[in-house]
């Protein structure tokens, strides 16, 4: 089972984190720091998996990672997961991000965090791998994009109809007041006779 998925840059700044087990916020930050220190000090020519840090489960868990340009993609998994299978999953995740953002970079992860989490949700749910076929994943993402575009179109149309009603409201109000003929109404108004009071 996947315990956490972490993405951070070469300086240890987290760019995305997803924990599939509850940890308090401060412990999550400590796990990210510890994981960065474990992964970043390794040479590029060594294998891409190592024993988990003390905070994430120690020797019962493994850190499987890939380093792309300025980003580390790290999956914290238990012993039931295949190291090579998770390396392939990281590759699928990165290639999917690359297709969605057309040459993904660190800024895409920062400014489109909702879309990144949606893509990740198509691959992994609740710590279990759902889908590894990139064609299927891209189909789901394209369906989501179509749905979002149709919602935006609907909202614009609704605002346009509402805007036309609102912009016409002042003109209707002025014509209604003119039709009332208010000065004549004041002249026609009958006031009751008030008693005469004498002041002494």
JSON list of C-alpha atoms in Angstrom, two decimals:
[
{"chain": "A", "resi": 1, "resn": "UNK", "atom": "CA", "xyz": [0.00, 0.00, 0.00]},
{"chain": "A", "resi": 2, "resn": "UNK", "atom": "CA", "xyz": [1.14, 3.55, -0.72]},
{"chain": "A", "resi": 3, "resn": "UNK", "atom": "CA", "xyz": [1.47, 5.57, 2.46]},
{"chain": "A", "resi": 4, "resn": "UNK", "atom": "CA", "xyz": [2.39, 8.96, 0.97]},
{"chain": "A", "resi": 5, "resn": "UNK", "atom": "CA", "xyz": [3.29, 10.65, -2.29]},
{"chain": "A", "resi": 6, "resn": "UNK", "atom": "CA", "xyz": [5.62, 13.61, -2.06]},
{"chain": "A", "resi": 7, "resn": "UNK", "atom": "CA", "xyz": [6.97, 15.98, -4.69]},
{"chain": "A", "resi": 8, "resn": "UNK", "atom": "CA", "xyz": [9.59, 18.53, -3.72]},
{"chain": "A", "resi": 9, "resn": "UNK", "atom": "CA", "xyz": [12.20, 20.57, -5.53]},
{"chain": "A", "resi": 10, "resn": "UNK", "atom": "CA", "xyz": [16.00, 20.40, -5.26]},
{"chain": "A", "resi": 11, "resn": "UNK", "atom": "CA", "xyz": [15.88, 22.76, -2.25]},
{"chain": "A", "resi": 12, "resn": "UNK", "atom": "CA", "xyz": [13.38, 20.65, -0.30]},
{"chain": "A", "resi": 13, "resn": "UNK", "atom": "CA", "xyz": [10.35, 22.91, -0.91]},
{"chain": "A", "resi": 14, "resn": "UNK", "atom": "CA", "xyz": [7.25, 20.72, -1.10]},
{"chain": "A", "resi": 15, "resn": "UNK", "atom": "CA", "xyz": [5.34, 21.18, -4.35]},
{"chain": "A", "resi": 16, "resn": "UNK", "atom": "CA", "xyz": [2.74, 18.49, -3.74]},
{"chain": "A", "resi": 17, "resn": "UNK", "atom": "CA", "xyz": [2.04, 16.07, -0.91]},
{"chain": "A", "resi": 18, "resn": "UNK", "atom": "CA", "xyz": [-0.63, 13.46, -0.47]},
{"chain": "A", "resi": 19, "resn": "UNK", "atom": "CA", "xyz": [-0.78, 11.31, 2.66]},
{"chain": "A", "resi": 20, "resn": "UNK", "atom": "CA", "xyz": [-2.97, 8.20, 2.66]},
{"chain": "A", "resi": 21, "resn": "UNK", "atom": "CA", "xyz": [-2.66, 7.79, 6.42]},
{"chain": "A", "resi": 22, "resn": "UNK", "atom": "CA", "xyz": [-3.42, 10.48, 8.98]},
{"chain": "A", "resi": 23, "resn": "UNK", "atom": "CA", "xyz": [-0.50, 12.49, 10.30]},
{"chain": "A", "resi": 24, "resn": "UNK", "atom": "CA", "xyz": [-0.79, 15.84, 12.09]},
{"chain": "A", "resi": 25, "resn": "UNK", "atom": "CA", "xyz": [0.35, 18.80, 9.99]},
{"chain": "A", "resi": 26, "resn": "UNK", "atom": "CA", "xyz": [3.61, 19.32, 11.93]},
{"chain": "A", "resi": 27, "resn": "UNK", "atom": "CA", "xyz": [4.53, 15.63, 11.57]},
{"chain": "A", "resi": 28, "resn": "UNK", "atom": "CA", "xyz": [3.79, 15.80, 7.83]},
{"chain": "A", "resi": 29, "resn": "UNK", "atom": "CA", "xyz": [6.28, 18.66, 7.52]},
{"chain": "A", "resi": 30, "resn": "UNK", "atom": "CA", "xyz": [8.88, 16.69, 9.47]},
{"chain": "A", "resi": 31, "resn": "UNK", "atom": "CA", "xyz": [8.32, 13.65, 7.22]},
{"chain": "A", "resi": 32, "resn": "UNK", "atom": "CA", "xyz": [8.80, 15.80, 4.11]},
{"chain": "A", "resi": 33, "resn": "UNK", "atom": "CA", "xyz": [12.05, 17.26, 5.53]},
{"chain": "A", "resi": 34, "resn": "UNK", "atom": "CA", "xyz": [13.38, 13.85, 6.58]},
{"chain": "A", "resi": 35, "resn": "UNK", "atom": "CA", "xyz": [12.46, 12.30, 3.22]},
{"chain": "A", "resi": 36, "resn": "UNK", "atom": "CA", "xyz": [14.17, 15.14, 1.35]},
{"chain": "A", "resi": 37, "resn": "UNK", "atom": "CA", "xyz": [17.36, 14.68, 3.38]},
{"chain": "A", "resi": 38, "resn": "UNK", "atom": "CA", "xyz": [17.36, 10.94, 2.77]},
{"chain": "A", "resi": 39, "resn": "UNK", "atom": "CA", "xyz": [16.75, 11.22, -0.97]},
{"chain": "A", "resi": 40, "resn": "UNK", "atom": "CA", "xyz": [18.72, 14.35, -1.87]},
{"chain": "A", "resi": 41, "resn": "UNK", "atom": "CA", "xyz": [22.04, 13.17, -0.47]},
{"chain": "A", "resi": 42, "resn": "UNK", "atom": "CA", "xyz": [22.05, 10.07, -2.71]},
{"chain": "A", "resi": 43, "resn": "UNK", "atom": "CA", "xyz": [24.13, 9.96, -5.89]},
{"chain": "A", "resi": 44, "resn": "UNK", "atom": "CA", "xyz": [22.39, 9.77, -9.26]},
{"chain": "A", "resi": 45, "resn": "UNK", "atom": "CA", "xyz": [24.08, 6.43, -10.05]},
{"chain": "A", "resi": 46, "resn": "UNK", "atom": "CA", "xyz": [22.58, 4.48, -7.10]},
{"chain": "A", "resi": 47, "resn": "UNK", "atom": "CA", "xyz": [19.24, 2.64, -7.10]},
{"chain": "A", "resi": 48, "resn": "UNK", "atom": "CA", "xyz": [16.03, 4.62, -6.70]},
{"chain": "A", "resi": 49, "resn": "UNK", "atom": "CA", "xyz": [14.69, 2.95, -3.57]},
{"chain": "A", "resi": 50, "resn": "UNK", "atom": "CA", "xyz": [15.81, 2.98, 0.03]},
{"chain": "A", "resi": 51, "resn": "UNK", "atom": "CA", "xyz": [14.55, 2.22, 3.51]},
{"chain": "A", "resi": 52, "resn": "UNK", "atom": "CA", "xyz": [11.92, 4.60, 4.86]},
{"chain": "A", "resi": 53, "resn": "UNK", "atom": "CA", "xyz": [12.80, 7.26, 7.40]},
{"chain": "A", "resi": 54, "resn": "UNK", "atom": "CA", "xyz": [12.11, 6.81, 11.10]},
{"chain": "A", "resi": 55, "resn": "UNK", "atom": "CA", "xyz": [9.05, 9.09, 10.98]},
{"chain": "A", "resi": 56, "resn": "UNK", "atom": "CA", "xyz": [7.33, 7.27, 8.10]},
{"chain": "A", "resi": 57, "resn": "UNK", "atom": "CA", "xyz": [7.78, 3.73, 9.39]},
{"chain": "A", "resi": 58, "resn": "UNK", "atom": "CA", "xyz": [11.47, 2.81, 9.30]},
{"chain": "A", "resi": 59, "resn": "UNK", "atom": "CA", "xyz": [12.54, -0.50, 7.77]},
{"chain": "A", "resi": 60, "resn": "UNK", "atom": "CA", "xyz": [8.93, -1.64, 7.27]},
{"chain": "A", "resi": 61, "resn": "UNK", "atom": "CA", "xyz": [8.54, 1.01, 4.56]},
{"chain": "A", "resi": 62, "resn": "UNK", "atom": "CA", "xyz": [10.45, 1.95, 1.43]},
{"chain": "A", "resi": 63, "resn": "UNK", "atom": "CA", "xyz": [11.03, 5.27, -0.29]},
{"chain": "A", "resi": 64, "resn": "UNK", "atom": "CA", "xyz": [10.89, 4.86, -4.06]},
{"chain": "A", "resi": 65, "resn": "UNK", "atom": "CA", "xyz": [11.79, 7.98, -5.98]},
{"chain": "A", "resi": 66, "resn": "UNK", "atom": "CA", "xyz": [12.73, 9.50, -9.29]},
{"chain": "A", "resi": 67, "resn": "UNK", "atom": "CA", "xyz": [14.60, 12.75, -9.84]},
{"chain": "A", "resi": 68, "resn": "UNK", "atom": "CA", "xyz": [13.53, 14.78, -12.88]},
{"chain": "A", "resi": 69, "resn": "UNK", "atom": "CA", "xyz": [15.33, 18.10, -13.53]},
{"chain": "A", "resi": 70, "resn": "UNK", "atom": "CA", "xyz": [14.39, 20.18, -10.46]},
{"chain": "A", "resi": 71, "resn": "UNK", "atom": "CA", "xyz": [11.81, 17.85, -8.89]},
{"chain": "A", "resi": 72, "resn": "UNK", "atom": "CA", "xyz": [11.89, 14.70, -6.79]},
{"chain": "A", "resi": 73, "resn": "UNK", "atom": "CA", "xyz": [8.85, 12.40, -7.00]},
{"chain": "A", "resi": 74, "resn": "UNK", "atom": "CA", "xyz": [8.83, 10.16, -3.92]},
{"chain": "A", "resi": 75, "resn": "UNK", "atom": "CA", "xyz": [6.38, 7.35, -3.10]},
{"chain": "A", "resi": 76, "resn": "UNK", "atom": "CA", "xyz": [6.47, 5.99, 0.47]},
{"chain": "A", "resi": 77, "resn": "UNK", "atom": "CA", "xyz": [5.20, 2.40, 0.32]},
{"chain": "A", "resi": 78, "resn": "UNK", "atom": "CA", "xyz": [4.98, -0.69, 2.51]},
{"chain": "A", "resi": 79, "resn": "UNK", "atom": "CA", "xyz": [6.70, -4.00, 1.77]},
{"chain": "A", "resi": 80, "resn": "UNK", "atom": "CA", "xyz": [3.72, -5.35, -0.24]},
{"chain": "A", "resi": 81, "resn": "UNK", "atom": "CA", "xyz": [4.43, -2.99, -3.15]},
{"chain": "A", "resi": 82, "resn": "UNK", "atom": "CA", "xyz": [6.85, -3.83, -5.95]},
{"chain": "A", "resi": 83, "resn": "UNK", "atom": "CA", "xyz": [9.74, -1.37, -6.25]},
{"chain": "A", "resi": 84, "resn": "UNK", "atom": "CA", "xyz": [9.82, -1.64, -10.06]},
{"chain": "A", "resi": 85, "resn": "UNK", "atom": "CA", "xyz": [6.04, -1.35, -10.26]},
{"chain": "A", "resi": 86, "resn": "UNK", "atom": "CA", "xyz": [6.14, 1.89, -8.28]},
{"chain": "A", "resi": 87, "resn": "UNK", "atom": "CA", "xyz": [8.99, 3.23, -10.45]},
{"chain": "A", "resi": 88, "resn": "UNK", "atom": "CA", "xyz": [6.76, 2.58, -13.48]},
{"chain": "A", "resi": 89, "resn": "UNK", "atom": "CA", "xyz": [3.85, 4.30, -11.71]},
{"chain": "A", "resi": 90, "resn": "UNK", "atom": "CA", "xyz": [6.03, 7.37, -11.08]},
{"chain": "A", "resi": 91, "resn": "UNK", "atom": "CA", "xyz": [6.95, 7.37, -14.77]},
{"chain": "A", "resi": 92, "resn": "UNK", "atom": "CA", "xyz": [3.27, 7.17, -15.78]},
{"chain": "A", "resi": 93, "resn": "UNK", "atom": "CA", "xyz": [2.41, 10.01, -13.37]},
{"chain": "A", "resi": 94, "resn": "UNK", "atom": "CA", "xyz": [5.18, 12.26, -14.74]},
{"chain": "A", "resi": 95, "resn": "UNK", "atom": "CA", "xyz": [4.37, 11.46, -18.39]},
{"chain": "A", "resi": 96, "resn": "UNK", "atom": "CA", "xyz": [0.68, 12.17, -17.76]},
{"chain": "A", "resi": 97, "resn": "UNK", "atom": "CA", "xyz": [1.56, 15.50, -16.16]},
{"chain": "A", "resi": 98, "resn": "UNK", "atom": "CA", "xyz": [3.80, 16.20, -19.14]},
{"chain": "A", "resi": 99, "resn": "UNK", "atom": "CA", "xyz": [0.95, 15.56, -21.59]},
{"chain": "A", "resi": 100, "resn": "UNK", "atom": "CA", "xyz": [-1.56, 17.63, -19.60]},
{"chain": "A", "resi": 101, "resn": "UNK", "atom": "CA", "xyz": [0.71, 20.63, -19.10]},
{"chain": "A", "resi": 102, "resn": "UNK", "atom": "CA", "xyz": [2.77, 20.30, -22.30]},
{"chain": "A", "resi": 103, "resn": "UNK", "atom": "CA", "xyz": [6.26, 19.94, -20.85]},
{"chain": "A", "resi": 104, "resn": "UNK", "atom": "CA", "xyz": [5.46, 20.10, -17.14]},
{"chain": "A", "resi": 105, "resn": "UNK", "atom": "CA", "xyz": [7.56, 22.28, -14.86]},
{"chain": "A", "resi": 106, "resn": "UNK", "atom": "CA", "xyz": [7.61, 23.17, -11.19]},
{"chain": "A", "resi": 107, "resn": "UNK", "atom": "CA", "xyz": [5.33, 26.18, -11.69]},
{"chain": "A", "resi": 108, "resn": "UNK", "atom": "CA", "xyz": [2.60, 23.95, -13.16]},
{"chain": "A", "resi": 109, "resn": "UNK", "atom": "CA", "xyz": [2.51, 22.02, -9.89]},
{"chain": "A", "resi": 110, "resn": "UNK", "atom": "CA", "xyz": [2.27, 25.26, -7.92]},
{"chain": "A", "resi": 111, "resn": "UNK", "atom": "CA", "xyz": [-0.41, 27.04, -9.97]},
{"chain": "A", "resi": 112, "resn": "UNK", "atom": "CA", "xyz": [-2.51, 24.00, -10.96]},
{"chain": "A", "resi": 113, "resn": "UNK", "atom": "CA", "xyz": [-2.45, 22.01, -7.74]},
{"chain": "A", "resi": 114, "resn": "UNK", "atom": "CA", "xyz": [-6.13, 21.02, -8.14]},
{"chain": "A", "resi": 115, "resn": "UNK", "atom": "CA", "xyz": [-5.50, 19.50, -11.56]},
{"chain": "A", "resi": 116, "resn": "UNK", "atom": "CA", "xyz": [-2.36, 17.71, -10.32]},
{"chain": "A", "resi": 117, "resn": "UNK", "atom": "CA", "xyz": [-4.36, 16.15, -7.48]},
{"chain": "A", "resi": 118, "resn": "UNK", "atom": "CA", "xyz": [-7.09, 15.17, -9.94]},
{"chain": "A", "resi": 119, "resn": "UNK", "atom": "CA", "xyz": [-4.51, 13.41, -12.15]},
{"chain": "A", "resi": 120, "resn": "UNK", "atom": "CA", "xyz": [-3.02, 11.70, -9.09]},
{"chain": "A", "resi": 121, "resn": "UNK", "atom": "CA", "xyz": [-6.53, 10.63, -8.05]},
{"chain": "A", "resi": 122, "resn": "UNK", "atom": "CA", "xyz": [-6.90, 8.84, -11.40]},
{"chain": "A", "resi": 123, "resn": "UNK", "atom": "CA", "xyz": [-3.75, 6.81, -10.64]},
{"chain": "A", "resi": 124, "resn": "UNK", "atom": "CA", "xyz": [-3.98, 6.23, -6.89]},
{"chain": "A", "resi": 125, "resn": "UNK", "atom": "CA", "xyz": [-6.97, 6.27, -4.52]},
{"chain": "A", "resi": 126, "resn": "UNK", "atom": "CA", "xyz": [-6.76, 5.56, -0.82]},
{"chain": "A", "resi": 127, "resn": "UNK", "atom": "CA", "xyz": [-3.19, 4.32, -1.16]},
{"chain": "A", "resi": 128, "resn": "UNK", "atom": "CA", "xyz": [-4.12, 1.70, -3.78]},
{"chain": "A", "resi": 129, "resn": "UNK", "atom": "CA", "xyz": [-3.09, 1.82, -7.43]},
{"chain": "A", "resi": 130, "resn": "UNK", "atom": "CA", "xyz": [-6.18, 2.30, -9.63]},
{"chain": "A", "resi": 131, "resn": "UNK", "atom": "CA", "xyz": [-4.89, 2.73, -13.14]},
{"chain": "A", "resi": 132, "resn": "UNK", "atom": "CA", "xyz": [-1.53, 2.55, -14.90]},
{"chain": "A", "resi": 133, "resn": "UNK", "atom": "CA", "xyz": [-2.70, 2.80, -18.52]},
{"chain": "A", "resi": 134, "resn": "UNK", "atom": "CA", "xyz": [-1.91, 6.33, -19.66]},
{"chain": "A", "resi": 135, "resn": "UNK", "atom": "CA", "xyz": [-4.49, 6.21, -22.46]},
{"chain": "A", "resi": 136, "resn": "UNK", "atom": "CA", "xyz": [-7.27, 5.50, -19.95]},
{"chain": "A", "resi": 137, "resn": "UNK", "atom": "CA", "xyz": [-6.02, 8.21, -17.63]},
{"chain": "A", "resi": 138, "resn": "UNK", "atom": "CA", "xyz": [-5.85, 10.78, -20.45]},
{"chain": "A", "resi": 139, "resn": "UNK", "atom": "CA", "xyz": [-9.39, 9.83, -21.54]},
{"chain": "A", "resi": 140, "resn": "UNK", "atom": "CA", "xyz": [-10.70, 10.56, -18.03]},
{"chain": "A", "resi": 141, "resn": "UNK", "atom": "CA", "xyz": [-8.81, 13.86, -17.89]},
{"chain": "A", "resi": 142, "resn": "UNK", "atom": "CA", "xyz": [-10.18, 14.94, -21.29]},
{"chain": "A", "resi": 143, "resn": "UNK", "atom": "CA", "xyz": [-13.71, 14.07, -20.11]},
{"chain": "A", "resi": 144, "resn": "UNK", "atom": "CA", "xyz": [-13.15, 16.21, -17.01]},
{"chain": "A", "resi": 145, "resn": "UNK", "atom": "CA", "xyz": [-11.86, 19.10, -19.15]},
{"chain": "A", "resi": 146, "resn": "UNK", "atom": "CA", "xyz": [-14.98, 18.90, -21.39]},
{"chain": "A", "resi": 147, "resn": "UNK", "atom": "CA", "xyz": [-17.20, 18.93, -18.32]},
{"chain": "A", "resi": 148, "resn": "UNK", "atom": "CA", "xyz": [-15.41, 21.98, -16.92]},
{"chain": "A", "resi": 149, "resn": "UNK", "atom": "CA", "xyz": [-15.72, 23.81, -20.28]},
{"chain": "A", "resi": 150, "resn": "UNK", "atom": "CA", "xyz": [-19.45, 23.04, -20.49]},
{"chain": "A", "resi": 151, "resn": "UNK", "atom": "CA", "xyz": [-19.92, 24.37, -16.94]},
{"chain": "A", "resi": 152, "resn": "UNK", "atom": "CA", "xyz": [-18.08, 27.58, -17.82]},
{"chain": "A", "resi": 153, "resn": "UNK", "atom": "CA", "xyz": [-20.20, 27.99, -20.97]},
{"chain": "A", "resi": 154, "resn": "UNK", "atom": "CA", "xyz": [-23.38, 27.42, -18.96]},
{"chain": "A", "resi": 155, "resn": "UNK", "atom": "CA", "xyz": [-22.30, 29.92, -16.29]},
{"chain": "A", "resi": 156, "resn": "UNK", "atom": "CA", "xyz": [-21.47, 32.57, -18.90]},
{"chain": "A", "resi": 157, "resn": "UNK", "atom": "CA", "xyz": [-24.85, 32.06, -20.59]},
{"chain": "A", "resi": 158, "resn": "UNK", "atom": "CA", "xyz": [-26.66, 32.31, -17.25]},
{"chain": "A", "resi": 159, "resn": "UNK", "atom": "CA", "xyz": [-24.75, 35.46, -16.32]},
{"chain": "A", "resi": 160, "resn": "UNK", "atom": "CA", "xyz": [-25.50, 36.93, -19.75]},
{"chain": "A", "resi": 161, "resn": "UNK", "atom": "CA", "xyz": [-29.24, 36.37, -19.30]},
{"chain": "A", "resi": 162, "resn": "UNK", "atom": "CA", "xyz": [-29.14, 37.72, -15.78]},
{"chain": "A", "resi": 163, "resn": "UNK", "atom": "CA", "xyz": [-26.98, 40.67, -16.87]},
{"chain": "A", "resi": 164, "resn": "UNK", "atom": "CA", "xyz": [-29.48, 41.63, -19.57]},
{"chain": "A", "resi": 165, "resn": "UNK", "atom": "CA", "xyz": [-32.25, 41.69, -16.96]},
{"chain": "A", "resi": 166, "resn": "UNK", "atom": "CA", "xyz": [-30.21, 43.76, -14.56]},
{"chain": "A", "resi": 167, "resn": "UNK", "atom": "CA", "xyz": [-29.03, 46.26, -17.16]},
{"chain": "A", "resi": 168, "resn": "UNK", "atom": "CA", "xyz": [-32.63, 46.82, -18.34]},
{"chain": "A", "resi": 169, "resn": "UNK", "atom": "CA", "xyz": [-33.93, 47.31, -14.79]},
{"chain": "A", "resi": 170, "resn": "UNK", "atom": "CA", "xyz": [-33.06, 51.04, -14.44]},
{"chain": "A", "resi": 171, "resn": "UNK", "atom": "CA", "xyz": [-34.83, 51.90, -17.70]},
{"chain": "A", "resi": 172, "resn": "UNK", "atom": "CA", "xyz": [-37.93, 50.00, -16.61]},
{"chain": "A", "resi": 173, "resn": "UNK", "atom": "CA", "xyz": [-37.91, 51.77, -13.24]},
{"chain": "A", "resi": 174, "resn": "UNK", "atom": "CA", "xyz": [-37.69, 55.22, -14.85]},
{"chain": "A", "resi": 175, "resn": "UNK", "atom": "CA", "xyz": [-40.55, 54.50, -17.25]},
{"chain": "A", "resi": 176, "resn": "UNK", "atom": "CA", "xyz": [-42.69, 53.17, -14.39]},
{"chain": "A", "resi": 177, "resn": "UNK", "atom": "CA", "xyz": [-42.12, 56.37, -12.40]},
{"chain": "A", "resi": 178, "resn": "UNK", "atom": "CA", "xyz": [-43.00, 58.50, -15.45]},
{"chain": "A", "resi": 179, "resn": "UNK", "atom": "CA", "xyz": [-46.22, 56.54, -15.92]},
{"chain": "A", "resi": 180, "resn": "UNK", "atom": "CA", "xyz": [-47.20, 57.28, -12.34]},
{"chain": "A", "resi": 181, "resn": "UNK", "atom": "CA", "xyz": [-47.57, 61.03, -13.05]},
{"chain": "A", "resi": 182, "resn": "UNK", "atom": "CA", "xyz": [-46.56, 61.87, -9.49]},
{"chain": "A", "resi": 183, "resn": "UNK", "atom": "CA", "xyz": [-47.12, 65.69, -9.59]},
{"chain": "A", "resi": 184, "resn": "UNK", "atom": "CA", "xyz": [-50.73, 65.22, -10.64]},
{"chain": "A", "resi": 185, "resn": "UNK", "atom": "CA", "xyz": [-51.23, 62.62, -7.92]},
{"chain": "A", "resi": 186, "resn": "UNK", "atom": "CA", "xyz": [-50.15, 65.13, -5.29]},
{"chain": "A", "resi": 187, "resn": "UNK", "atom": "CA", "xyz": [-52.69, 67.65, -6.60]},
{"chain": "A", "resi": 188, "resn": "UNK", "atom": "CA", "xyz": [-55.45, 65.08, -6.60]},
{"chain": "A", "resi": 189, "resn": "UNK", "atom": "CA", "xyz": [-54.67, 63.90, -3.12]},
{"chain": "A", "resi": 190, "resn": "UNK", "atom": "CA", "xyz": [-57.44, 64.69, -0.61]},
{"chain": "A", "resi": 191, "resn": "UNK", "atom": "CA", "xyz": [-56.19, 65.43, 2.83]},
{"chain": "A", "resi": 192, "resn": "UNK", "atom": "CA", "xyz": [-58.51, 65.34, 5.82]},
{"chain": "A", "resi": 193, "resn": "UNK", "atom": "CA", "xyz": [-59.51, 68.65, 7.37]},
{"chain": "A", "resi": 194, "resn": "UNK", "atom": "CA", "xyz": [-57.40, 69.36, 10.37]},
{"chain": "A", "resi": 195, "resn": "UNK", "atom": "CA", "xyz": [-59.04, 71.01, 13.39]},
{"chain": "A", "resi": 196, "resn": "UNK", "atom": "CA", "xyz": [-58.12, 74.60, 14.06]},
{"chain": "A", "resi": 197, "resn": "UNK", "atom": "CA", "xyz": [-56.11, 75.08, 17.20]},
{"chain": "A", "resi": 198, "resn": "UNK", "atom": "CA", "xyz": [-55.83, 78.40, 18.85]},
{"chain": "A", "resi": 199, "resn": "UNK", "atom": "CA", "xyz": [-52.64, 79.19, 20.58]},
{"chain": "A", "resi": 200, "resn": "UNK", "atom": "CA", "xyz": [-52.97, 81.42, 23.58]}
]
